[in-house]
Coordinates of C-alpha atoms and ligand atoms in Angstrom, one line a residue:
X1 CA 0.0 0.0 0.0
X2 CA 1.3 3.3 -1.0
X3 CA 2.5 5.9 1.7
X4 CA 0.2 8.6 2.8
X5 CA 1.5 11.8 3.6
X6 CA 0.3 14.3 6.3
X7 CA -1.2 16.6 3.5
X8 CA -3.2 13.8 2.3
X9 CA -5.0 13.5 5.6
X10 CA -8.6 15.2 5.6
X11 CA -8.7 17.8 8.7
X12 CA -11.6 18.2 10.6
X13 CA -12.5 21.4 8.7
X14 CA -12.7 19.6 5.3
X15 CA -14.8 16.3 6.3
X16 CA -17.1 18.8 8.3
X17 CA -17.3 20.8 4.3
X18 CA -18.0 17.4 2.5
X19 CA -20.3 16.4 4.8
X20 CA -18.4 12.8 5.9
X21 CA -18.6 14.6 9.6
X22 CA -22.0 15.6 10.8
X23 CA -22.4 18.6 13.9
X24 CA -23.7 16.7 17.2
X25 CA -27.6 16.6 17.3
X26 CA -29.2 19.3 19.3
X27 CA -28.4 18.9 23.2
X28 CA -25.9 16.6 23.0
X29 CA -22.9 17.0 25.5
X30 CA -19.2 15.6 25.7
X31 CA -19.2 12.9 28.0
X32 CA -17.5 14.2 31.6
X33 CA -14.2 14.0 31.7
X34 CA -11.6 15.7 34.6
X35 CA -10.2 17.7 31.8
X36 CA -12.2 18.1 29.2
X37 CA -15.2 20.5 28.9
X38 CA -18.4 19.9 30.0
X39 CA -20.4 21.0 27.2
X40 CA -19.4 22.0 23.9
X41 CA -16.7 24.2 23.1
X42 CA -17.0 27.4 20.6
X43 CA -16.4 26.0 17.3
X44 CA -12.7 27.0 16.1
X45 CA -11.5 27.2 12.2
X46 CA -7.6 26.8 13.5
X47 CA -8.5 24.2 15.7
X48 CA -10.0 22.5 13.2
X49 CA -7.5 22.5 10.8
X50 CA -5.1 21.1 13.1
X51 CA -7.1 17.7 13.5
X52 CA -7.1 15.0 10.6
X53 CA -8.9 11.8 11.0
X54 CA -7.9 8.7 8.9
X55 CA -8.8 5.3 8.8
X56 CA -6.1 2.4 8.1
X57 CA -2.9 0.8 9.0
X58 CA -0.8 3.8 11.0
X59 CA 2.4 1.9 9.9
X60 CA 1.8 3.4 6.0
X61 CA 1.7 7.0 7.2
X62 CA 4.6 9.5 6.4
X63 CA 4.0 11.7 9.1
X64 CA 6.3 12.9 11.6
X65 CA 5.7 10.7 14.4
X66 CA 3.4 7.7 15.1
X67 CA 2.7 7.1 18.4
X68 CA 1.8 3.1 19.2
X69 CA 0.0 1.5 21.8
X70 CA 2.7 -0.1 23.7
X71 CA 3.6 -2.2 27.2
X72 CA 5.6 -1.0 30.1
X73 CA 8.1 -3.3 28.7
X74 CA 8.3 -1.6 25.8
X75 CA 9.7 -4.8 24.0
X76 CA 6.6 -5.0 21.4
X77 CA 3.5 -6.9 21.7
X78 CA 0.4 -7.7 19.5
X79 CA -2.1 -5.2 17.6
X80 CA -0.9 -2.0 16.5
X81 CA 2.7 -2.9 18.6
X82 CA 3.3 -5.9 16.1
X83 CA 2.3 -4.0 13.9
X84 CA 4.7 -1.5 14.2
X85 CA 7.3 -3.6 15.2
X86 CA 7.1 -5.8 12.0
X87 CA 7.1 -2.8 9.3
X88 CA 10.2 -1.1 11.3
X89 CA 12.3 -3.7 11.6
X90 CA 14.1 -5.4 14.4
X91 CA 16.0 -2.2 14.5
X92 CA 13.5 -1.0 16.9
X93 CA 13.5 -3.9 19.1
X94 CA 17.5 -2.8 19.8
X95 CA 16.6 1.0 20.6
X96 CA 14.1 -0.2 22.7
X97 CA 15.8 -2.5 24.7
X98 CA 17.9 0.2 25.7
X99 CA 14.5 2.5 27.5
X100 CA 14.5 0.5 30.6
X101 CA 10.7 0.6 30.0
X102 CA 8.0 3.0 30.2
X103 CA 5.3 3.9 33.3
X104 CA 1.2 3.7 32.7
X105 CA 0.4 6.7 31.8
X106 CA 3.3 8.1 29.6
X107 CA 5.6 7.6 26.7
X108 CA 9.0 7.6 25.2
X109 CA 10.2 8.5 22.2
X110 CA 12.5 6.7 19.4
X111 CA 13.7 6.4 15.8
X112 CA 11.3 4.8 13.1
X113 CA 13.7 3.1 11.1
X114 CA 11.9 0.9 8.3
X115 CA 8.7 2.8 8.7
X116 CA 7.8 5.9 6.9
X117 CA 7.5 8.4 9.5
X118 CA 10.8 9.7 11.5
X119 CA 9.4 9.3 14.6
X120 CA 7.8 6.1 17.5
X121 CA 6.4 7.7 20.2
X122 CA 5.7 4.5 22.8
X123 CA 2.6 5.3 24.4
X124 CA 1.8 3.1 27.4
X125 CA -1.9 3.1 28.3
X126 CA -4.0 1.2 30.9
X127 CA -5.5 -2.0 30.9
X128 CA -9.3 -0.6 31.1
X129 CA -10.5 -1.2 35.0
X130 CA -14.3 -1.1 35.4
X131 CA -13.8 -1.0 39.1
X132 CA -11.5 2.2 39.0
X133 CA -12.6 4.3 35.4
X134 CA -11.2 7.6 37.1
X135 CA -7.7 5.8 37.7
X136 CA -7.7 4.4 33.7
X137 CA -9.0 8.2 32.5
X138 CA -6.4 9.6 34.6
X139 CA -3.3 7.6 33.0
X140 CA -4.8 7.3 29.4
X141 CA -5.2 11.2 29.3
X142 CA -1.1 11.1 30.8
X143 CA -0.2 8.9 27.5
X144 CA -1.6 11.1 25.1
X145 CA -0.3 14.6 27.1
X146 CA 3.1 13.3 27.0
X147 CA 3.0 11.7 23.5
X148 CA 1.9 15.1 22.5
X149 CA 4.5 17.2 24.6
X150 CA 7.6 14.6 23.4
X151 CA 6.3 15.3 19.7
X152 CA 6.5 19.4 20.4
X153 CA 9.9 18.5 22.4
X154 CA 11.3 16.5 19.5
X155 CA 9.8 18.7 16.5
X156 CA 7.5 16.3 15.1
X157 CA 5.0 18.5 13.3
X158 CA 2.8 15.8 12.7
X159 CA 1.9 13.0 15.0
X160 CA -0.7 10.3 14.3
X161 CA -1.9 8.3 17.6
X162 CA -3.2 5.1 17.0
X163 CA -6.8 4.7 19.4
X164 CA -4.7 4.1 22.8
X165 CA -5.9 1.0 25.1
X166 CA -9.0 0.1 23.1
X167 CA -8.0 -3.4 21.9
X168 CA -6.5 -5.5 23.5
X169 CA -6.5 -3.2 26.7
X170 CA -10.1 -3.1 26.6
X171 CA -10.9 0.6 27.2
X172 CA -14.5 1.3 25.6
X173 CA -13.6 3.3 22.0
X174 CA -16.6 6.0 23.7
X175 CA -15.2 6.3 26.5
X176 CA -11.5 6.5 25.9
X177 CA -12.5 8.8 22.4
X178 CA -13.5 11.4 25.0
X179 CA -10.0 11.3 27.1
X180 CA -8.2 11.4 24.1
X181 CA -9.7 14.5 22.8
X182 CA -10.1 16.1 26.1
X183 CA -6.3 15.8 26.6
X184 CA -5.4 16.4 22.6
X185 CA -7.9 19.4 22.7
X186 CA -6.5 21.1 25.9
X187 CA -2.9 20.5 24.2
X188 CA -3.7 22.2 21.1
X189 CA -5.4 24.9 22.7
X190 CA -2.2 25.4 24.9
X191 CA 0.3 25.3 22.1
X192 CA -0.5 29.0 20.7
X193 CA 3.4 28.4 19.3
X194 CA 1.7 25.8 17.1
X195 CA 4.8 23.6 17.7
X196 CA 2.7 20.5 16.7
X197 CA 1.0 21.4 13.4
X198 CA -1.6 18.7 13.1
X199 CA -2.5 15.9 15.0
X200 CA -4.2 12.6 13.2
X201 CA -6.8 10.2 15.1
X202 CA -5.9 7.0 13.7
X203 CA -9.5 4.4 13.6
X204 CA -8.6 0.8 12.4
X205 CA -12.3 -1.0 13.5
X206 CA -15.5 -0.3 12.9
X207 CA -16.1 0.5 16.5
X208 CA -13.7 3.5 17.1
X209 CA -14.7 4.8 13.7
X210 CA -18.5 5.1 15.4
X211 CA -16.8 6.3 18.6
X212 CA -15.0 9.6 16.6
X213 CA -17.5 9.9 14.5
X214 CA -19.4 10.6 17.4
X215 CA -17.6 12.2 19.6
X216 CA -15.2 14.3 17.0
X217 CA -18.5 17.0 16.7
X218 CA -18.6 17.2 20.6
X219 CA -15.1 18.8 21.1
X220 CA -14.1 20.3 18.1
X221 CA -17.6 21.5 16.6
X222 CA -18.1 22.9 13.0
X223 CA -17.6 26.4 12.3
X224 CA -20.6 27.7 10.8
X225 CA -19.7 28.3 7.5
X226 CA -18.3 24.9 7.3
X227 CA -21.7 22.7 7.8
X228 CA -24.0 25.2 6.9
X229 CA -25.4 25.0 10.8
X230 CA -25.4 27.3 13.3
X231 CA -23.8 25.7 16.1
X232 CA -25.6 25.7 19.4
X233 CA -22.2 26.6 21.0
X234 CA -20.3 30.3 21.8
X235 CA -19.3 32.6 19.5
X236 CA -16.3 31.4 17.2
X237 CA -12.8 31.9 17.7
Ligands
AR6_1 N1 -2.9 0.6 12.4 C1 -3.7 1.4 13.2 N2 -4.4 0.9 14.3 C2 -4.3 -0.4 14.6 C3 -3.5 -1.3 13.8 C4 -2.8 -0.7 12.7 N3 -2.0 -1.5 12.0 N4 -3.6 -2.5 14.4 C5 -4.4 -2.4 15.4 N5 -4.9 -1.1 15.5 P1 -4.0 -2.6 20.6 P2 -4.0 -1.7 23.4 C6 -5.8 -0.5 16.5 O1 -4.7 -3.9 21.0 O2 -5.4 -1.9 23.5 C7 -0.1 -5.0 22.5 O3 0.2 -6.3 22.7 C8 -6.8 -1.4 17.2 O4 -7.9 -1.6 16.4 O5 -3.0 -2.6 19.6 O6 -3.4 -0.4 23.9 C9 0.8 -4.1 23.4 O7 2.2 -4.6 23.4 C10 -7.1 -0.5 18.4 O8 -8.0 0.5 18.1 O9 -3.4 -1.8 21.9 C11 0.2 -4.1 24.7 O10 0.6 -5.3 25.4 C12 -5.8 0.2 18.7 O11 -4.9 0.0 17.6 C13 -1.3 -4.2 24.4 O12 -1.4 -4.7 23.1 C14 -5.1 -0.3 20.0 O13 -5.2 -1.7 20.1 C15 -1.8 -2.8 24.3 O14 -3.2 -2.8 24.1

């Protein structure tokens, strides 16, 4: 399969113009997250255009960085870790032997290798606890802060994530959608130097595609002029 680049990954602003992302019915809320807002945000143009969506494999993208869903150990794994893993070559196992492993709740960073992109950032997410939900939100929203604030460290422009702890770590895509663009949201919003350019949700099932679909209107809702709908929100920024 052919490389795709970063410029050939729609932002939100564009699949909001053609219609493939519809504005959140009437009423409808974010979910409640500790960091994320409680109802919908004003809808932002540059926000907007600094979110892409994509669905398929995240080894084929030429972006800056890729950030997988790895273990503490950090020695590889199954889904999107195999993944990665296979297409970079065993190159990766070396670099990462030499991490000394990674905490819940954070990430490292290394080269890519094989893979198109120049950059792995190792996200380590948590195994989803039903018992404890404000202890899993807690250290998925930590992965994808400091995935985003090693890309910004490390100059990686563009960084793709791939949907953090929802396979084999069992997170529910709804849930774990609304962490991820709490925390990729509040990043954005904080990086006025607009170190990281453009950050890409990465769907590979059916079931986080629903999940984004979903949830993508909620925290970064269509300007006006880009659905044709007045949003129910504040004024635009
Ligand atoms: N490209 C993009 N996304 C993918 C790909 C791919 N090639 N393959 C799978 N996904 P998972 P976790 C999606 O299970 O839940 C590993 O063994 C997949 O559909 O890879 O964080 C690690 O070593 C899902 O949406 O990661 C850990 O032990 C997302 O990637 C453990 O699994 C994450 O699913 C981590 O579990």
């Amino acid at each position: 399969m052919a490389i795709v680049s970063a410029a050939q990954i729609p932002t939100l602003t564009q699949l909001y113009k053609s219609n493939k992302l519809k504005p959140a019915p009437a009423g409808a809320n974010p979910p409640s997250t500790a960091i994320g807002p409680q109802t919908i945000p004003a809808p932002s143009q540059a926000l907007n255009g600094r979110v892409g969506l994509y669905r398929g494999d995240i080894t084929k993208l030429g972006v800056d960085a890729i950030v997988n869903a790895a273990n503490n150990s950090l020695l590889g794994g199954g889904g999107v870790d195999g993944a990665i893993h296979r297409a970079a070559g065993p190159s990766l196992l070396s670099e990462c032997l030499m991490l000394d492993g990674c905490d819940t709740g954070s990430a490292k960073i290394t080269s890519a290798y094989a893979l198109p992109c120049k950059r792995v950032i190792h996200a380590v997410g948590p195994i989803y606890s039903r018992g404890q939900p404000e202890s899993s939100e807690e250290k998925l929203g930590g992965a994808y802060k400091k995935s985003l604030e090693l890309a910004a460290e490390y100059g990686c422009r563009s960084v793709a994530f791939s949907c953090l702890s929802t396979g084999i770590y069992g997170y529910p895509s709804k849930d774990a959608a609304a962490v991820a663009l709490s925390a990729i949201r509040k990043f954005l919003e904080e990086d006025t130097e607009e170190k990281v350019k453009l950050v890409v949700i990465v769907t590979f099932v059916s079931k986080d595609v629903d999940a984004y679909d979903k949830a993508l209107p909620l925290f970064f809702p269509p300007t006006p002029d880009a659905s044709g709908t007045a949003p129910s929100a504040e004024k635009e920024t």
